[in-house]
PDB file of C-alpha atoms in Angstrom:
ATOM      1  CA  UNK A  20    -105.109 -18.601  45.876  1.00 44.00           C
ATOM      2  CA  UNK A  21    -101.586 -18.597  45.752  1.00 39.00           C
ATOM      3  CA  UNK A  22    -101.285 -14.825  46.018  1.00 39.00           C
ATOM      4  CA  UNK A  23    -103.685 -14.811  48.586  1.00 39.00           C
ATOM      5  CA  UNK A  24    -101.669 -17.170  50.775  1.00 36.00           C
ATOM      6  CA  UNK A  25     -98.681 -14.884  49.804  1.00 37.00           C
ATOM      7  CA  UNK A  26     -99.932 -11.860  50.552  1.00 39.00           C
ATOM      8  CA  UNK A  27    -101.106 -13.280  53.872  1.00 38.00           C
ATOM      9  CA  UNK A  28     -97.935 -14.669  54.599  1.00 39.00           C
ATOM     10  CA  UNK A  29     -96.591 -11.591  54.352  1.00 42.00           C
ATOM     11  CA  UNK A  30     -99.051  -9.347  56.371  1.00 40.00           C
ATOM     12  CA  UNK A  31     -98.377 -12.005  59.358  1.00 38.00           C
ATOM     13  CA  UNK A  32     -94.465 -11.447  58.891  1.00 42.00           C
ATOM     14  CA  UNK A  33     -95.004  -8.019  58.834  1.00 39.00           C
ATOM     15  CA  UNK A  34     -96.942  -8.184  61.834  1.00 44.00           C
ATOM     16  CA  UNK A  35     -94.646 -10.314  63.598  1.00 43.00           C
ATOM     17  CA  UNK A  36     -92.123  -7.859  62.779  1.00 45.00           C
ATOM     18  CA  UNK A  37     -94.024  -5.134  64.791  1.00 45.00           C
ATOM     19  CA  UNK A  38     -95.267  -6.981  67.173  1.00 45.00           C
ATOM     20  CA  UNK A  39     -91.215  -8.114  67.568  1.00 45.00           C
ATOM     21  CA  UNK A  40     -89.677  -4.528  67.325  1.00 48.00           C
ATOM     22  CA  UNK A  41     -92.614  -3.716  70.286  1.00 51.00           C
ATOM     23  CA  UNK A  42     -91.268  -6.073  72.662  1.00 55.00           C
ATOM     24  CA  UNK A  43     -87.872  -5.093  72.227  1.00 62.00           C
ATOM     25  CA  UNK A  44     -85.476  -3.585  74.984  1.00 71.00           C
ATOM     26  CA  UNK A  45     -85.450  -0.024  75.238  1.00 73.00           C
ATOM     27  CA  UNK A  46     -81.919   0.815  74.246  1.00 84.00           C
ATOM     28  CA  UNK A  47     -81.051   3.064  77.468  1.00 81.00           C
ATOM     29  CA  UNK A  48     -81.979   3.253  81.096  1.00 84.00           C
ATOM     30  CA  UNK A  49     -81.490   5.418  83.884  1.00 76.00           C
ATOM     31  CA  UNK A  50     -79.516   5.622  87.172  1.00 85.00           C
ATOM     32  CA  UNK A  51     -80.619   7.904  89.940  1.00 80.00           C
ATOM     33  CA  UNK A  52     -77.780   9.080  91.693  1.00 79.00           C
ATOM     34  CA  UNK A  53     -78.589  10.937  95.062  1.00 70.00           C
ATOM     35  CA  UNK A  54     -75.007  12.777  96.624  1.00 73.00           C
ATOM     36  CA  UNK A  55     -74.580  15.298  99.513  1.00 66.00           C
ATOM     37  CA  UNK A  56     -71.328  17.322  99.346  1.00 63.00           C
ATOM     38  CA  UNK A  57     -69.594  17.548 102.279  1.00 64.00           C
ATOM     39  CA  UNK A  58     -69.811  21.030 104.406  1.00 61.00           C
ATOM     40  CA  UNK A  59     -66.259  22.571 104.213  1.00 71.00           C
ATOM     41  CA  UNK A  60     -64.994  24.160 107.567  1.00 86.00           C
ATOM     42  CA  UNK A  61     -65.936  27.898 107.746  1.00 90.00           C
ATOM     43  CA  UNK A  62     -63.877  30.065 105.807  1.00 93.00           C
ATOM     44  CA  UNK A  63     -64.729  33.912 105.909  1.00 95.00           C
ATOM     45  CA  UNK A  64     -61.910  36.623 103.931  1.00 95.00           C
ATOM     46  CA  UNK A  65     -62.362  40.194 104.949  1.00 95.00           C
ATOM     47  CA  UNK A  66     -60.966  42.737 102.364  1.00 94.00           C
ATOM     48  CA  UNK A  67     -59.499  45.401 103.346  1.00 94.00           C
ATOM     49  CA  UNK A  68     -57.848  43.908 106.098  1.00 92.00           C
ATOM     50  CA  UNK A  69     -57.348  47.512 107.505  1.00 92.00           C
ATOM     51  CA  UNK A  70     -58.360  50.954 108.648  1.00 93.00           C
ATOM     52  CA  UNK A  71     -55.781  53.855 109.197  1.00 92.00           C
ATOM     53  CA  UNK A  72     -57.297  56.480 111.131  1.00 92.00           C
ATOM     54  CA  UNK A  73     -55.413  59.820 111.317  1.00 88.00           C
ATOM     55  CA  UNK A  74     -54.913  61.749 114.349  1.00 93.00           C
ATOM     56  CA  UNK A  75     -58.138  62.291 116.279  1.00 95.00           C
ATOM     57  CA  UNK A  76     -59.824  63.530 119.554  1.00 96.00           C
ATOM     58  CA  UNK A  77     -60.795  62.094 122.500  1.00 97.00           C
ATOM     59  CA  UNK A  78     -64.421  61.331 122.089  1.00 97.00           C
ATOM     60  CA  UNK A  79     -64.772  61.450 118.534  1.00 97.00           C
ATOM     61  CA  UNK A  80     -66.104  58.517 116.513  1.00 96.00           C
ATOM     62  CA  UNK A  81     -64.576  58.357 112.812  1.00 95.00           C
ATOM     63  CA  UNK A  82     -66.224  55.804 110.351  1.00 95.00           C
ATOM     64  CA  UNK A  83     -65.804  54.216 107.296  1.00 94.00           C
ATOM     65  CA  UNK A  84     -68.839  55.782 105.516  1.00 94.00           C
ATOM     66  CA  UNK A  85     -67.426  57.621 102.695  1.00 87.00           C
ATOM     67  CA  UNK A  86     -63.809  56.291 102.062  1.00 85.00           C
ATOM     68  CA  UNK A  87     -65.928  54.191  99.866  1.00 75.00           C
ATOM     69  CA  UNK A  88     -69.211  52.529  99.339  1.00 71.00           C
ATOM     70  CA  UNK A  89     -69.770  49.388 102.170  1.00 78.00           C
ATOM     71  CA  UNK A  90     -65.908  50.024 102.960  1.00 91.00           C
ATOM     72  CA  UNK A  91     -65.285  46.375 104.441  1.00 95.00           C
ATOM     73  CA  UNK A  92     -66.485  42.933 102.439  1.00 96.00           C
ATOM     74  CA  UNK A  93     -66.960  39.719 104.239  1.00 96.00           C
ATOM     75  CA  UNK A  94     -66.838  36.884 101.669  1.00 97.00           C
ATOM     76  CA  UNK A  95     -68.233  33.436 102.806  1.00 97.00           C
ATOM     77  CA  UNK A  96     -65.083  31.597 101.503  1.00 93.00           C
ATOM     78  CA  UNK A  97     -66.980  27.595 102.153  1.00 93.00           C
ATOM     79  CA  UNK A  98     -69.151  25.779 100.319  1.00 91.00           C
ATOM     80  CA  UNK A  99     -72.192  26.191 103.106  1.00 92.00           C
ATOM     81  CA  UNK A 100     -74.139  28.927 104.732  1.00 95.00           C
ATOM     82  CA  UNK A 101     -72.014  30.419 107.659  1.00 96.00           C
ATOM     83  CA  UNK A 102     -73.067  32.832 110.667  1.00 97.00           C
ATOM     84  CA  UNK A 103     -70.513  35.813 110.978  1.00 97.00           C
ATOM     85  CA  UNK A 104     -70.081  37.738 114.286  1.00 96.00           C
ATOM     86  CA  UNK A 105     -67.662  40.970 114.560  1.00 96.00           C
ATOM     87  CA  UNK A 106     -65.697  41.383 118.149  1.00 96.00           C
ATOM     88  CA  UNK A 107     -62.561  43.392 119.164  1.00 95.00           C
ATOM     89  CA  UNK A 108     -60.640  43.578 121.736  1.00 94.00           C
ATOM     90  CA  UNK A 109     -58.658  45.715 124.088  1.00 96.00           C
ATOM     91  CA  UNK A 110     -55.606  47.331 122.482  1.00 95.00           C
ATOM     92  CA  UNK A 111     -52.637  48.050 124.594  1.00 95.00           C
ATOM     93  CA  UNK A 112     -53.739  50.914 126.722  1.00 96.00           C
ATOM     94  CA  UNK A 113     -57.355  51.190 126.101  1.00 96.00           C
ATOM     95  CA  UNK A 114     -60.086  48.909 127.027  1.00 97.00           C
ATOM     96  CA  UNK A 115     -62.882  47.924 125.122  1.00 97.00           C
ATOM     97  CA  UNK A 116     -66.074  48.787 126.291  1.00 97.00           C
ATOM     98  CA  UNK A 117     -69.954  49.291 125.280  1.00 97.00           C
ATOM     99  CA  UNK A 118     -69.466  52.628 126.529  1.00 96.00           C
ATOM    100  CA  UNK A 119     -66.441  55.183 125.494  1.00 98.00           C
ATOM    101  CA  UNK A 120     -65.187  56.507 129.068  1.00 97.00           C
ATOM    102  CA  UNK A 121     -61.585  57.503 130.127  1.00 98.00           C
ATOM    103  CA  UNK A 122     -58.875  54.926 128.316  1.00 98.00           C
ATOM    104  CA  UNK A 123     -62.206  53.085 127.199  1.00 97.00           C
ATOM    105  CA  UNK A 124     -63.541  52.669 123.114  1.00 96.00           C
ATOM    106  CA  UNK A 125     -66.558  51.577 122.095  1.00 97.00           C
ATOM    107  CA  UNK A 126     -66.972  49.930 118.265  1.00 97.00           C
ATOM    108  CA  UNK A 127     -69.928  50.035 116.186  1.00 97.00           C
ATOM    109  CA  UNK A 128     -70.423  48.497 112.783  1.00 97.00           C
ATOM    110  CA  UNK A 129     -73.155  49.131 110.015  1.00 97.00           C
ATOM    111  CA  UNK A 130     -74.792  47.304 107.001  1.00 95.00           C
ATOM    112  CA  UNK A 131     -76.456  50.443 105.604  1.00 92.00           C
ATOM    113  CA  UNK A 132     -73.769  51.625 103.282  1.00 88.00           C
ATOM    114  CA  UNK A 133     -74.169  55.116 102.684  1.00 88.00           C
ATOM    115  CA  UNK A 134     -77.187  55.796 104.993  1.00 91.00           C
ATOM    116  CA  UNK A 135     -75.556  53.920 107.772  1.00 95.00           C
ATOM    117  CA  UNK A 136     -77.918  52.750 111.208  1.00 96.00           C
ATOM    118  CA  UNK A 137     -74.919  51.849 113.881  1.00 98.00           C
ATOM    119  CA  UNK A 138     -74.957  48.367 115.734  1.00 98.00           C
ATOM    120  CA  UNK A 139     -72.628  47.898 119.142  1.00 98.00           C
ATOM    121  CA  UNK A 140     -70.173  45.081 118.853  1.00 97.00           C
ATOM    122  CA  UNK A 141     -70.526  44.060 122.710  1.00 97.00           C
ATOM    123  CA  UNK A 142     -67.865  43.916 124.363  1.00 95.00           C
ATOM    124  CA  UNK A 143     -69.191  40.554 125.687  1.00 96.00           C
ATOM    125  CA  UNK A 144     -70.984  39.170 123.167  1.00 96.00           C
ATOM    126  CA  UNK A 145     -69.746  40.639 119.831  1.00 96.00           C
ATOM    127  CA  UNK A 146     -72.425  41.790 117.143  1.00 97.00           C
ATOM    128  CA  UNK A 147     -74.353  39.474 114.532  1.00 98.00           C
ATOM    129  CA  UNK A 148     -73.106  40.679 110.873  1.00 97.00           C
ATOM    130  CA  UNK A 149     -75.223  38.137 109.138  1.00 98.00           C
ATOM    131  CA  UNK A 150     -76.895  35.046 109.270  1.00 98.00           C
ATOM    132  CA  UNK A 151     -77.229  32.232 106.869  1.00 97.00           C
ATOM    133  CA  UNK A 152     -75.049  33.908 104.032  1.00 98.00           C
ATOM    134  CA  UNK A 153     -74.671  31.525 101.698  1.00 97.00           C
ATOM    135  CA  UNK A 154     -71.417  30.103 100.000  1.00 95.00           C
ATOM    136  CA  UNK A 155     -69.744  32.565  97.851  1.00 96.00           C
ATOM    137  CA  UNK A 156     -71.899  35.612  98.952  1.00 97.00           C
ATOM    138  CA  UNK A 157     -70.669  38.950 100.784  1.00 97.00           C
ATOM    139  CA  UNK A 158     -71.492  40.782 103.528  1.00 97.00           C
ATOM    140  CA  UNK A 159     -70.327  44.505 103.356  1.00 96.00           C
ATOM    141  CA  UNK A 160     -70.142  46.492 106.319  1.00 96.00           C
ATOM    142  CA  UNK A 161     -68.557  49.957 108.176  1.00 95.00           C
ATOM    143  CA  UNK A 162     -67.071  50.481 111.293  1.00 95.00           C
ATOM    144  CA  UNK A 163     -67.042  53.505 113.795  1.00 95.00           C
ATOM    145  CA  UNK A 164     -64.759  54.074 116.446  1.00 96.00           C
ATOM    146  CA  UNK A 165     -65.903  55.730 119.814  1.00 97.00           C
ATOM    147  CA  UNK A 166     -63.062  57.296 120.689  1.00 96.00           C
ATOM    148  CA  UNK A 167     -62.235  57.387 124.866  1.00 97.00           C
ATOM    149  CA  UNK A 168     -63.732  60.590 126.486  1.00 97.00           C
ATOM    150  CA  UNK A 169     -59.890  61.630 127.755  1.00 97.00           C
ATOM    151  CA  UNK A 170     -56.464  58.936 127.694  1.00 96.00           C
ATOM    152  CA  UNK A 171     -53.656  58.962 129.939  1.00 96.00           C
ATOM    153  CA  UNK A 172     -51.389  58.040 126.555  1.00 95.00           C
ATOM    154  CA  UNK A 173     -52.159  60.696 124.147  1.00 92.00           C
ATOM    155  CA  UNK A 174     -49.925  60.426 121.369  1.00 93.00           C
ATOM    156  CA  UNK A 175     -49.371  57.288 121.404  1.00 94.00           C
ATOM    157  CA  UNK A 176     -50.863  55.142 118.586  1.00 95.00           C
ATOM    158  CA  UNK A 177     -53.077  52.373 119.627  1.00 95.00           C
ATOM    159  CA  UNK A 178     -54.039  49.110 117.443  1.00 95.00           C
ATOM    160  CA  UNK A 179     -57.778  47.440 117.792  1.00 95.00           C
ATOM    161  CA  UNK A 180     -58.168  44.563 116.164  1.00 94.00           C
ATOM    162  CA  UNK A 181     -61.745  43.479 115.051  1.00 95.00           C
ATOM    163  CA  UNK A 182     -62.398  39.925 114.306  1.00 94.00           C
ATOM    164  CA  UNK A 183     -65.242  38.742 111.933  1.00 96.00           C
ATOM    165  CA  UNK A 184     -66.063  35.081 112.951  1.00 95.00           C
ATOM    166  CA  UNK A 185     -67.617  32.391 110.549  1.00 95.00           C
ATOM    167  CA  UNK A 186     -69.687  29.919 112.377  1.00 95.00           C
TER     168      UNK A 186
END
């Protein structure tokens, strides 16, 4: 009898021990941590950050197709998706225009790399490059000059400046 009332002794200890080690607390736990970063402002870097154009005639219209493949890279330089818009403006004797004329340019910019389809940068309203590029991505791009049908100042060089807004 004895070493029945042992061995049952023991089977309820060892049961007690389970039935302990069940009911235990878990040893870790979890935290759910939900975080939005911050939008930086709009940051856009445009390499090269030129485009010499030798001597030319009135009314052509040299590109950047060929000097090397997508010639100009917009880099979204935040940490959000951005909008970018291309404009120019006047340089200082010829106007900028949506149609080349006398002392007038016209600017047109392409996505298409080597098989280029031209877009107008308006001279009102500028010309969507891209929309929703994310952070860290590129937009690469060409530009063509229309070159004014006649000038009053040939020989003298003239400067445009095109502008590639982030928004």
């Amino acid at each position: 009898i004895m070493k029945k009332l042992l061995i049952t002794m023991m089977a309820l200890m060892l049961m007690v021990g389970i039935s302990a080690s069940a009911d235990a607390a878990t040893p870790t736990d979890t935290i759910n941590v939900t975080v939005t970063i911050t939008a930086s402002g709009v940051s856009v870097v445009v390499t090269p950050d030129a485009w010499a154009i030798s001597d030319i005639d009135a009314s052509d219209s040299p590109t950047t197709v060929g000097i090397g493949p997508d010639f100009f890279t917009a880099l979204n330089d935040s940490n959000a998706s951005e909008d970018l818009t291309l404009s120019s403006a006047s340089s200082d004797d010829w106007t900028f225009a949506n149609t080349p004329g006398a002392d007038q340019f016209g600017m047109n910019f392409s996505t298409g790399g080597a098989l280029p389809v031209w877009n107008t940068i308006d001279s009102s309203t500028g010309g969507e490059l891209a929309t929703g590029l994310g952070a860290g991505a590129v937009r690469t791009f060409d530009l063509q000059l229309e070159a004014p049908t006649s000038t009053t100042v040939g020989g003298t060089q003239q400067t445009i400046v095109v502008t590639v807004t982030a928004s």
